[in-house]
Coordinates of C-alpha atoms and ligand atoms in Angstrom, one line a residue:
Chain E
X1000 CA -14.9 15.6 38.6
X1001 CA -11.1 14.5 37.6
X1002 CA -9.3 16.5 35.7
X1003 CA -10.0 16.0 31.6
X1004 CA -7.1 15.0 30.2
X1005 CA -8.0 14.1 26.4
X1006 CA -8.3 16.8 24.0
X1007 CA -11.1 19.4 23.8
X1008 CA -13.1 20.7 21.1
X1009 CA -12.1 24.7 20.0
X1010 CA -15.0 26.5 20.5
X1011 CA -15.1 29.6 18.2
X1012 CA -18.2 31.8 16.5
X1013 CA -18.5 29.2 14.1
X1014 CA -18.9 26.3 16.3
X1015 CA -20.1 27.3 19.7
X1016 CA -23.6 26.9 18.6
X1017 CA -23.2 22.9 18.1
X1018 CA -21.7 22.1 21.4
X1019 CA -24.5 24.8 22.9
X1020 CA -26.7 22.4 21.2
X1021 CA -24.9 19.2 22.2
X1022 CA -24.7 19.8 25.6
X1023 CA -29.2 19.9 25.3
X1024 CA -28.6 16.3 24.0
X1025 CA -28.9 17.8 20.9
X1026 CA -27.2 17.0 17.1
X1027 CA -26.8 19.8 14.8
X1028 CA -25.4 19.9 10.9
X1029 CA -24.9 23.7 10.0
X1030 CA -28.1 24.5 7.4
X1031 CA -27.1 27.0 4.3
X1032 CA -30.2 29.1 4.1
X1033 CA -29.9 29.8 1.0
X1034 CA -29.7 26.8 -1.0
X1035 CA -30.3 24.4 2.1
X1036 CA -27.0 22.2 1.8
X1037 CA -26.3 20.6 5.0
X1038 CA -22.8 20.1 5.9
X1039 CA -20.3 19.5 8.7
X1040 CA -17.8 20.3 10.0
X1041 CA -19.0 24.0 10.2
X1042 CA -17.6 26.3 7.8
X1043 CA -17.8 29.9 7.6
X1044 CA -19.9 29.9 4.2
X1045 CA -21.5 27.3 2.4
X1046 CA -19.4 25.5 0.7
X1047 CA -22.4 24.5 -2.1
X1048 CA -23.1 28.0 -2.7
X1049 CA -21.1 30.2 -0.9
X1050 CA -23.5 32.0 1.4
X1051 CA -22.9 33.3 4.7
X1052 CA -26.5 33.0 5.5
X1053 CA -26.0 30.1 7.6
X1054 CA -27.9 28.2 10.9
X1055 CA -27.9 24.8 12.6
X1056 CA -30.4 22.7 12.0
X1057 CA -31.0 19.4 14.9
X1058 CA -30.9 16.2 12.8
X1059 CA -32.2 12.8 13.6
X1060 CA -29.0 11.4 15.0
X1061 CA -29.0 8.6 13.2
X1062 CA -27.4 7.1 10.3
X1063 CA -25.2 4.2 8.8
X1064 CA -21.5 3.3 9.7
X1065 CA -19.5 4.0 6.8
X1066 CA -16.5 2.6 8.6
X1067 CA -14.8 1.8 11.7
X1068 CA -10.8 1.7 13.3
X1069 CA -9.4 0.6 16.4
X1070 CA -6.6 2.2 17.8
X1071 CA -3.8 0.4 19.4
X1072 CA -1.5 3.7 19.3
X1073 CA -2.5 6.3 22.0
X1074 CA -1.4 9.8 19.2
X1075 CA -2.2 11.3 23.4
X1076 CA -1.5 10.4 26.7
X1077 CA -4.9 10.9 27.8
X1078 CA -6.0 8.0 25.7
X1079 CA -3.7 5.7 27.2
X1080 CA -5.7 4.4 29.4
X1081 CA -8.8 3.7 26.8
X1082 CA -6.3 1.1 24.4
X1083 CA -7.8 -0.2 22.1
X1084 CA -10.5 2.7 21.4
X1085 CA -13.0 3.2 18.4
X1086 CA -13.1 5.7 16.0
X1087 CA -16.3 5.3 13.6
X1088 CA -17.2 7.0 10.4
X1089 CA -20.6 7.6 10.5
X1090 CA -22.9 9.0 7.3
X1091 CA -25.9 10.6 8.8
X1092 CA -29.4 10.1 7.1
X1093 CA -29.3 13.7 6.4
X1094 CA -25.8 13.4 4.5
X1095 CA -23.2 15.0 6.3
X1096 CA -19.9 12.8 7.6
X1097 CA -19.4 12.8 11.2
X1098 CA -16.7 11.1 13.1
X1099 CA -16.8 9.7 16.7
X1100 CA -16.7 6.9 18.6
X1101 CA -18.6 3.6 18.6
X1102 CA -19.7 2.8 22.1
X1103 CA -21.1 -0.8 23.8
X1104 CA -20.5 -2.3 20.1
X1105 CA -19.2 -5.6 21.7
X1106 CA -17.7 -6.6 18.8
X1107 CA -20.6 -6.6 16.6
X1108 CA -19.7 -3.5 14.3
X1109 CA -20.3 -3.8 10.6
X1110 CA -20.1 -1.4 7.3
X1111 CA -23.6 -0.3 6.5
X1112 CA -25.1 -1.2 10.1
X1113 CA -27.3 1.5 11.6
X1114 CA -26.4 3.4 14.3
X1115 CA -27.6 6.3 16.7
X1116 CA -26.4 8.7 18.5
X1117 CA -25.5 8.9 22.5
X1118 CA -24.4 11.8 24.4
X1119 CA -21.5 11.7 26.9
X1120 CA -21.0 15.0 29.0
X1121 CA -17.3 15.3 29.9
X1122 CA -16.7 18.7 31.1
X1123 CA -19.6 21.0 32.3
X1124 CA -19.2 22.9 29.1
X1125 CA -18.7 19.6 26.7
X1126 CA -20.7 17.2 26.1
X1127 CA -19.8 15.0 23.3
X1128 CA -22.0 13.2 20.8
X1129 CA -21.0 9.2 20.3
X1130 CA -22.6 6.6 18.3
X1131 CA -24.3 2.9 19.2
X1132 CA -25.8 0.2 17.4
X1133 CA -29.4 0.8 17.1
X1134 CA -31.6 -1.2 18.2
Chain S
X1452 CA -11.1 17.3 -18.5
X1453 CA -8.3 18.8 -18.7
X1454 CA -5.5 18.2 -21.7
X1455 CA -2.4 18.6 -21.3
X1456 CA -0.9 17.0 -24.3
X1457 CA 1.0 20.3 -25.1
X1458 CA 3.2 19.2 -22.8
X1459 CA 4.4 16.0 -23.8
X1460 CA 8.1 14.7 -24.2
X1461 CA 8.6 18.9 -23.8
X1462 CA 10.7 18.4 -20.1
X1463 CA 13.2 15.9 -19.5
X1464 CA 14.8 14.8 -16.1
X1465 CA 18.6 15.5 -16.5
X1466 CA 19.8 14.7 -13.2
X1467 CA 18.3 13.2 -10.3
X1468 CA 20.7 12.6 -6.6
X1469 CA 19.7 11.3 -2.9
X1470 CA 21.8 11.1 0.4
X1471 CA 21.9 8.0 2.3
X1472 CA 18.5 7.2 4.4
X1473 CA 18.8 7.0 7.7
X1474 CA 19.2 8.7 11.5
X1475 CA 21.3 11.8 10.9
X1476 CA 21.1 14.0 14.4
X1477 CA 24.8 15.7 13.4
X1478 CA 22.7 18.0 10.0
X1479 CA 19.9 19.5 9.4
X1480 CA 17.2 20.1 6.4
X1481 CA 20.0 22.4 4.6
X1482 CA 22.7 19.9 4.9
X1483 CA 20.7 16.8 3.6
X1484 CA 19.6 19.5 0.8
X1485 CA 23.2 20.3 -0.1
X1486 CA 24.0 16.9 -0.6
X1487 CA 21.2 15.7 -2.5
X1488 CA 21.9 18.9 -4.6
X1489 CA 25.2 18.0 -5.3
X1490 CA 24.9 14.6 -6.3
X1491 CA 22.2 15.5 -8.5
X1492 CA 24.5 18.2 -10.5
X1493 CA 27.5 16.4 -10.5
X1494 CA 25.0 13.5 -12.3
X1495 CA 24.0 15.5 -14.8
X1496 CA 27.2 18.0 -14.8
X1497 CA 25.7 21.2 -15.5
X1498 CA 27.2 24.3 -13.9
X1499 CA 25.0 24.6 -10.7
X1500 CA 25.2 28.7 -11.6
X1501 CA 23.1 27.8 -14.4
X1502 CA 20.1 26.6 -12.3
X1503 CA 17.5 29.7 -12.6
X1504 CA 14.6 27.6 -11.2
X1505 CA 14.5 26.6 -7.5
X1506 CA 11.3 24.7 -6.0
X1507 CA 11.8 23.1 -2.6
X1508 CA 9.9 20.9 -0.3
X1509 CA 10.2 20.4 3.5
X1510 CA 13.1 22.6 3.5
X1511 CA 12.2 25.6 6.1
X1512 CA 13.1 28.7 4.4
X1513 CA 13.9 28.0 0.3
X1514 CA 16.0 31.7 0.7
X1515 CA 18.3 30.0 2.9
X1516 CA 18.5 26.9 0.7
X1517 CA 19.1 29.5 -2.3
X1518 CA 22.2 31.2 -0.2
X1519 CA 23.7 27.9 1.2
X1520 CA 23.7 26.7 -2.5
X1521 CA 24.6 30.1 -4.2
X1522 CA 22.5 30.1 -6.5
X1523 CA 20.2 33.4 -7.5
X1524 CA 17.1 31.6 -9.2
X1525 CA 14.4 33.8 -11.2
X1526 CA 11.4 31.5 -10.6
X1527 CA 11.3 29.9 -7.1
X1528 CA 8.4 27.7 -5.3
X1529 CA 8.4 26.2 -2.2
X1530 CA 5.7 23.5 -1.3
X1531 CA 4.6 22.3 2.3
X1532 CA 6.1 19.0 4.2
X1533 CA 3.1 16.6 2.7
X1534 CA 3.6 13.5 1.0
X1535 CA 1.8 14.5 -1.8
X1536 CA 3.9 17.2 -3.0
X1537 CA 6.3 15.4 -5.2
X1538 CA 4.5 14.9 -8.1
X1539 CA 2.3 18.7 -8.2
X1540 CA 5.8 19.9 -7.7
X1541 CA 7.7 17.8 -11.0
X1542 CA 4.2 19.2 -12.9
X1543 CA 4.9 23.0 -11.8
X1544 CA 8.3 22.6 -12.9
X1545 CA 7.4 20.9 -16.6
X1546 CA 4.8 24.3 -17.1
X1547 CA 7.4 27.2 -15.9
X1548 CA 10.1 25.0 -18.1
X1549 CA 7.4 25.1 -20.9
X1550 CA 6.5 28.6 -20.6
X1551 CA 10.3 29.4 -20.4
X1552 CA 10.0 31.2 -16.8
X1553 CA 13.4 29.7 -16.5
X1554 CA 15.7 27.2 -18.0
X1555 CA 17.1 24.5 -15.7
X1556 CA 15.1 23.5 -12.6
X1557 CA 16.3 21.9 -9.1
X1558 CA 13.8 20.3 -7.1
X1559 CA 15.2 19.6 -3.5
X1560 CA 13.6 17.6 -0.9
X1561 CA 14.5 17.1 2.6
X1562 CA 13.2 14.9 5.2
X1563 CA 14.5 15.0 9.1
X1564 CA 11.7 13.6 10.9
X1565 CA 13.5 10.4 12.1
X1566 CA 16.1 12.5 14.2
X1567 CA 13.9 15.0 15.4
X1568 CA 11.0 12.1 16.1
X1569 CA 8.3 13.3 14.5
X1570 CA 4.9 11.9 15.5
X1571 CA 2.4 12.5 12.6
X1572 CA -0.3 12.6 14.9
X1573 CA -1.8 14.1 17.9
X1574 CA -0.9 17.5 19.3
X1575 CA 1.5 17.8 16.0
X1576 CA -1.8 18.4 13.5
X1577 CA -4.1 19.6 15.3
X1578 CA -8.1 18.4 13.8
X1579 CA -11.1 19.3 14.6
X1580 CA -12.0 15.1 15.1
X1581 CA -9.4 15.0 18.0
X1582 CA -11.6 14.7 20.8
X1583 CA -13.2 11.3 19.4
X1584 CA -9.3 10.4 19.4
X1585 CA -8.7 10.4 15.7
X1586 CA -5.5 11.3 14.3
X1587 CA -3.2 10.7 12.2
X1588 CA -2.9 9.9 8.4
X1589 CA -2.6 6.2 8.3
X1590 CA -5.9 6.5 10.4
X1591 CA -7.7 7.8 7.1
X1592 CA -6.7 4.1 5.3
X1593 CA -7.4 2.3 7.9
X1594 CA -11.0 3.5 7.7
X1595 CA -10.8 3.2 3.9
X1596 CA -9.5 -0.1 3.9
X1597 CA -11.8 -1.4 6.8
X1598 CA -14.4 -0.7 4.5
X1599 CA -12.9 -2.0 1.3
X1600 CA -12.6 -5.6 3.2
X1601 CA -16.5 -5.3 3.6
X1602 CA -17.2 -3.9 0.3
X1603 CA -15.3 -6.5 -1.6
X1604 CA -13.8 -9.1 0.5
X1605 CA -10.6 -7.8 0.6
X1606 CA -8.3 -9.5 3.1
X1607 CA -5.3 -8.3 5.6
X1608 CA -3.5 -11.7 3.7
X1609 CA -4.1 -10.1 0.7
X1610 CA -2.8 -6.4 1.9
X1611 CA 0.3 -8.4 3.3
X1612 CA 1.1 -9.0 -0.5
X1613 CA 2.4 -5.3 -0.7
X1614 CA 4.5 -5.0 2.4
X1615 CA 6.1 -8.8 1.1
X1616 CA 6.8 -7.2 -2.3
X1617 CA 7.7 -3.9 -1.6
X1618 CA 10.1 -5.1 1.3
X1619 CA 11.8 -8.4 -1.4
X1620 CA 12.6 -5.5 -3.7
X1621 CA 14.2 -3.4 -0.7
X1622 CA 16.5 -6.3 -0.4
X1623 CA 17.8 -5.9 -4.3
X1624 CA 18.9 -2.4 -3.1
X1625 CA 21.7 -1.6 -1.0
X1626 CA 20.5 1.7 0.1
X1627 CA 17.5 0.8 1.6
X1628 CA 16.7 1.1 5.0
X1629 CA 14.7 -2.5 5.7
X1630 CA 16.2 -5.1 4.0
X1631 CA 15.4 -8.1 6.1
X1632 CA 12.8 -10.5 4.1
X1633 CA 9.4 -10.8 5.4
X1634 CA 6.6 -12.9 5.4
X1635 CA 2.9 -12.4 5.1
X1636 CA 2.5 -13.8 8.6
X1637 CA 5.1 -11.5 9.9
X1638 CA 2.9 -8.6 8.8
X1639 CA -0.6 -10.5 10.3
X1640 CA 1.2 -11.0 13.4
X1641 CA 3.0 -7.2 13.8
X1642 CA 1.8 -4.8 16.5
X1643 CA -1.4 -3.6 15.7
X1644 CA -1.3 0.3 14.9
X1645 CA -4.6 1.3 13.9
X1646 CA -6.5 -1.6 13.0
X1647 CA -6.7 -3.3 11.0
X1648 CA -3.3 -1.9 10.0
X1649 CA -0.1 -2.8 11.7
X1650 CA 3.2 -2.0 12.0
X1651 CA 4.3 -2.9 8.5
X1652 CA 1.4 -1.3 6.7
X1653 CA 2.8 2.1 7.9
X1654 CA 5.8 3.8 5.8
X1655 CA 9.1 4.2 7.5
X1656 CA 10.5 7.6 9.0
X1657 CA 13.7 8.6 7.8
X1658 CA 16.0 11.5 7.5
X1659 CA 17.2 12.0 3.4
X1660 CA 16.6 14.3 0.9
X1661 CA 16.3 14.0 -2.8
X1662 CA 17.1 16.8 -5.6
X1663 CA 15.8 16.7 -9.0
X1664 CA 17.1 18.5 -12.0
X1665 CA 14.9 19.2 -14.9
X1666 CA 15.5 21.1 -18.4
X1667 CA 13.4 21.5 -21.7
X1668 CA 14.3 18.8 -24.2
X1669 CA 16.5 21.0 -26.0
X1670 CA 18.6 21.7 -23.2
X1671 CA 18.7 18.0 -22.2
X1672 CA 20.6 17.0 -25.1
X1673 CA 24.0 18.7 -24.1
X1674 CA 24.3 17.3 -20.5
X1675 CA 26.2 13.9 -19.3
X1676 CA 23.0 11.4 -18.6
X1677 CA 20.9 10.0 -21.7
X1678 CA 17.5 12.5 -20.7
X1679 CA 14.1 10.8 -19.3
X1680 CA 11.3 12.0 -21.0
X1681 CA 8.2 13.4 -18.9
X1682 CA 5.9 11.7 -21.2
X1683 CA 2.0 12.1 -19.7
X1684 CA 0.8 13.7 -16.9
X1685 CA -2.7 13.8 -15.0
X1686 CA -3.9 15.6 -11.6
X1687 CA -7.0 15.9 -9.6
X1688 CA -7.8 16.8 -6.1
X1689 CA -10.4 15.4 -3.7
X1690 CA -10.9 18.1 -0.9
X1691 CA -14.8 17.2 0.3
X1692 CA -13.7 15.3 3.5
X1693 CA -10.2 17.1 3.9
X1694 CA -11.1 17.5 7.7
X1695 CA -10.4 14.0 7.8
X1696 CA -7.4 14.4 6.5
X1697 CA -6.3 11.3 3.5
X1698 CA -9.7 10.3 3.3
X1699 CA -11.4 9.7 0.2
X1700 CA -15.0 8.0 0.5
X1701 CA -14.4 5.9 -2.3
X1702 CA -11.0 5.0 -2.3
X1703 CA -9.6 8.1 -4.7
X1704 CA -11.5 6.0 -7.5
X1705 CA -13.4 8.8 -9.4
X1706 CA -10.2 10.7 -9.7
X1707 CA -8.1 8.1 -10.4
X1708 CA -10.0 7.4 -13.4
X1709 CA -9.9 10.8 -14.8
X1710 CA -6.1 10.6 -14.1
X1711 CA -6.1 7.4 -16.2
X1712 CA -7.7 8.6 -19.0
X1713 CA -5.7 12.2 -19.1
X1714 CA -1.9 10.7 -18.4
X1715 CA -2.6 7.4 -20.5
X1716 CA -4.0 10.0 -23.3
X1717 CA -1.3 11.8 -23.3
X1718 CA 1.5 9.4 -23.1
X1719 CA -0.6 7.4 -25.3
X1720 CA -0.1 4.1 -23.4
X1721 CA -1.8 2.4 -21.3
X1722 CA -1.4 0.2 -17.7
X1723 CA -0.7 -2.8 -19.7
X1724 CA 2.6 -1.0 -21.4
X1725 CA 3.8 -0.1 -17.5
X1726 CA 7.4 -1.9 -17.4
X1727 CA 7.6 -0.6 -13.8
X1728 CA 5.2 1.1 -11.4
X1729 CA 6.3 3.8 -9.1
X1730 CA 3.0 3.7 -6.3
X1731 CA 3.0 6.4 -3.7
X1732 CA 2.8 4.1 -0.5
X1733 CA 2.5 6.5 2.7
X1734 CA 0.1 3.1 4.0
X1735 CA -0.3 -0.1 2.0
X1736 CA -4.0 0.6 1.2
X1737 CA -3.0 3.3 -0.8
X1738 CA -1.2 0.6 -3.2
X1739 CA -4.7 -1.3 -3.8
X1740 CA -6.5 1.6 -4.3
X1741 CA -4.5 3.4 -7.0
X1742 CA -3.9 0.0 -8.9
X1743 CA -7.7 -0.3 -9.1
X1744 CA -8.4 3.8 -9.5
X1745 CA -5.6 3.5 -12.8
X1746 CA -7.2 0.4 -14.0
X1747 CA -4.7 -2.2 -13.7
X1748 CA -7.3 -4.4 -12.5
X1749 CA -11.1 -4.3 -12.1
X1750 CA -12.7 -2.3 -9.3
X1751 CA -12.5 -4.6 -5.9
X1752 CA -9.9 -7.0 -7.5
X1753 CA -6.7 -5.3 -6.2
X1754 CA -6.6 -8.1 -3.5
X1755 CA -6.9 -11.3 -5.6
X1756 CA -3.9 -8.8 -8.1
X1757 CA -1.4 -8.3 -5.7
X1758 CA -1.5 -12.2 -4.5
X1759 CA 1.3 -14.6 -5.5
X1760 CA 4.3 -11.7 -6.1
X1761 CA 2.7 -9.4 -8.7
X1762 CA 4.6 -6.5 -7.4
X1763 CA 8.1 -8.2 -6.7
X1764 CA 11.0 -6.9 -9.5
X1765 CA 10.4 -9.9 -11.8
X1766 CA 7.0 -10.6 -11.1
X1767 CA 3.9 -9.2 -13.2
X1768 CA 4.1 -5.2 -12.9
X1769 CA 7.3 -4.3 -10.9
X1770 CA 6.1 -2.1 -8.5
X1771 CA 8.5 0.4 -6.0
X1772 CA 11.7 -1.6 -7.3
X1773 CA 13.5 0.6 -4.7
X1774 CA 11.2 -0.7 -1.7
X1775 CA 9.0 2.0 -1.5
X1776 CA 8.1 4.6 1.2
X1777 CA 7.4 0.8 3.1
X1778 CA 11.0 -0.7 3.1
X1779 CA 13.4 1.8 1.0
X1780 CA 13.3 5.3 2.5
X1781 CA 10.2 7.5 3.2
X1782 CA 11.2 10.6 1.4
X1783 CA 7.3 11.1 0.7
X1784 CA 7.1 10.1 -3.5
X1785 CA 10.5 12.3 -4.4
X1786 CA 12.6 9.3 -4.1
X1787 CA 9.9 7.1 -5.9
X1788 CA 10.3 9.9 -8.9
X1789 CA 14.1 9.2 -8.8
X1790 CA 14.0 5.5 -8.8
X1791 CA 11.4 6.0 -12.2
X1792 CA 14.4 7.7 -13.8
X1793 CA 17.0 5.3 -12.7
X1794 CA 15.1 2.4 -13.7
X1795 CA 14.7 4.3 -17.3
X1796 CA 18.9 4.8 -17.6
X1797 CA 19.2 1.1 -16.7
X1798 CA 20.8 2.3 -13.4
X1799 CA 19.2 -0.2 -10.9
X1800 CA 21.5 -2.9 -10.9
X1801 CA 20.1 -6.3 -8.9
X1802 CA 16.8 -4.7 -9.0
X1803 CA 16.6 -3.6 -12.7
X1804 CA 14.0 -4.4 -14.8
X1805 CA 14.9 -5.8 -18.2
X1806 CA 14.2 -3.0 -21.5
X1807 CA 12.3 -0.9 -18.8
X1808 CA 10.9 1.7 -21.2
X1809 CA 7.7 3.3 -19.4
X1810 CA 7.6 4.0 -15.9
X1811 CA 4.5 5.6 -14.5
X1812 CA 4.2 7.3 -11.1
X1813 CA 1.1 7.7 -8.9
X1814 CA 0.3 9.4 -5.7
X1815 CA -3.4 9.1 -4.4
X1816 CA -3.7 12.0 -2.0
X1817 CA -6.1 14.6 -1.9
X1818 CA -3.9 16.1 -4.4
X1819 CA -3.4 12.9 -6.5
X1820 CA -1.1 12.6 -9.3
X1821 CA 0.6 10.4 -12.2
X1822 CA 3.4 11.0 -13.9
X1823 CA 4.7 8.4 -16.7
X1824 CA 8.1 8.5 -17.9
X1825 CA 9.5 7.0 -21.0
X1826 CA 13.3 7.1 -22.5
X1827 CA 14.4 9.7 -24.1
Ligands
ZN1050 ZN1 -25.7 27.2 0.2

């Protein structure tokens, strides 16, 4: 494998258990198991109720786009090579944002069209979740 | 909601200065500082050992500031380098003036991001979104306004309308740093950034600083310059998507209303009585959504609003008479605050607007404020 050269997610406590999970093909939301708010990004109590009685919880992977960029402006050499890239905004059905990118979309992106979620391994610890149109 | 109505017409801005804008390698934060500082007192010509109250903003260490200046201050705040700063900063100041923590307060702003290139983005901030490849403020209105266009048919043409204005009334001032007219094909046809903004939807980067001097209405009557009264005041924060830093799902709307209805209250005005309109403009979205948020049009109508020159000094509701964080100077709402005062004393020349009595002020920022100004 080349060498990675975009930048990689911090794994900590808090969210090693999401890219444990991503790397099964898997999306998680941290679950509050106390009041059962869903939310992401992780956060070290719940910020509905304050808890620290917290999990993950696997959710459909899918959801609408909220809303979509291009960028034309590589903020990192390692995207240099990807100009122009997409960055989506996607609200998953179970309510928490997520932000990635919008793959195979051939132009035919739209606010409010649903999308689901793809998995691209990129180092053998990271594999990151992405979004398509679903079909 | 919250009231503040105790406060009103209590604090007055007495002197307000700015260095030029521009690329200055040769000083630093502190030097910028000291100049703004000293225009500002020599405006307002108080004794600069009479300043007890020192907040500061984008200046590294505010002790240093204090020595350089040589002033010993009993109240002192200093506030992180974000744009959003100016106005909770002014409001701090009003409530320690209020509650008599001190008597005369300089705020001092500094900005050297153009010599020392300064990116915004990437490895400089850090976000847990990075690996998707999104960074960067203006990233957060591009999303926003991507989404406004489908929402309500809001066109790039139409967004064009504030860069046009904003960068017409640059060219009535001769301190600004873009002065060349443009065009609304100009901006359609600039380098894409993150679209669908470009080039000229993005606020300059400059090296400046601005300083402030504020005193209770009392106080203000004694000093050189007729006193600007801080007149109504409004503040509310929208943290739930702060990971994405600037981003508001629905365009800062829901506080901007509350805002409305607390700094209108208080002022008792309202948008129609705005003789000019100071927008906080770190990306030309933001200008949209606070003219809807405030109610100076209907919800989705900002587009059709700003068509045909409403913003221009002379059109509808002059708006960033001074250019604006777009064309003037980016000195991140401090130097919009000083141009609100300026335009009050009848300062502006060129770019003056006629019996300018209320001015209003308006960042929409995760920590979004308004400010409205009236004569004293
Ligand atoms: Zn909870």
């Amino acid at each position: 494998m080349t060498a990675y050269d975009k930048p990689l997610p911090k794994i900590d406590t808090l969210t090693r258990p999401f890219w444990e999970l991503a790397k099964d093909e898997k999306l998680a939301v941290q679950l509050c198991n106390d009041c059962g708010d869903r939310h992401f990004p992780a956060s070290p109590v719940c910020p509905k109720c304050l808890s620290k009685d917290q999990g993950w919880e696997v959710v459909s992977g899918r959801g609408t786009l909220f809303s979509w960029v291009t960028f034309h402006r590589a903020y990192w050499n390692g995207f240099a090579k990807d100009l122009p890239y997409d960055v989506c905004l996607i609200e998953l059905d179970e309510g928490p944002f997520f932000v990635s990118n919008l793959v195979d979309a051939g132009g035919e992106a739209a606010v409010g069209a649903r999308v689901e979620v793809v998995f691209e391994p990129i180092t053998d610890e990271i594999t990151l979740p992405k979004f398509k149109l679903a079909t | 909601m919250s009231d503040f109505r105790a406060l009103k017409d209590k604090v007055a801005v007495v002197g307000v200065g700015n260095t030029r804008y521009g690329n200055f390698p040769e000083t630093d934060d502190y030097g910028l500082g000291a100049d703004a500082f000293r225009d500002a007192v020599a405006d307002c010509g108080i004794d600069k050992n009479e300043i007890d109250g020192l907040l500061v903003c984008r200046i590294p260490y505010y002790a240093r500031m204090g020595e350089i200046l040589g002033i010993s201050p009993r109240w002192t705040i200093p506030l992180p380098p974000h744009g959003r700063m100016a106005s909770m900063g002014i409001i701090e100041a009003v409530a320690a003036l209020e509650a008599g923590l001190c008597k005369y307060v300089a705020l001092i702003y500094a900005n050297i991001g153009r010599s020392r290139r300064v990116n915004y983005g990437g490895e400089e901030s850090p976000n847990i979104w990075d690996p998707w490849g999104y960074t960067s403020p203006g990233a957060a209105h591009a999303m926003m306004f991507q989404r406004h266009m489908a929402l309500y048919g809001t066109t790039t043409e139409q967004l064009a309308e504030v860069s046009v204005a904003f960068r017409h009334n640059a060219g009535l001032n001769p301190d600004a740093v873009m002065r060349k007219p443009i065009t609304i094909e100009d901006h359609e046809n600039a380098r894409p950034i993150v679209l669908p903004l470009r080039l000229l939807d993005y606020c300059l980067i400059n090296d400046g600083a601005v300083c402030m001097i504020l005193t209770t209405k009392e106080r203000a009557k004694d000093l050189k310059k007729p006193p600007v009264m801080i007149s109504g005041l409004g503040g509310r924060e929208a943290f739930a998507h702060a990971s994405l830093s600037n981003f508001e799902r629905d365009f800062f709307y829901p506080q901007l209303q509350e805002i409305a209805a607390e700094t209108y209250g208080m002022a008792g005005v309202g948008p129609s009585d705005i003789d000019a309109f100071m927008c906080y403009d770190n990306f030309s979205p933001t200008v949209l959504f606070s003219l809807e948020g405030l109610g100076f049009c209907g919800r989705g109508e900002s587009g059709s609003f700003v068509e045909g020159g409403t913003l221009k000094v002379g059109g509808k509701l002059p708006t960033n008479t001074d250019g604006g964080h777009l064309s003037n100077s980016y000195m991140q709402g401090w130097a919009l605050n000083v141009e609100a005062v300026r335009q009050l004393r009848g300062e502006c020349g060129e770019r003056q607007v006629p019996d300018c009595e209320v001015v209003q002020f308006i960042a929409a920022t995760p920590c979004s404020r308004s400010i409205i100004y009236t004569r004293g």
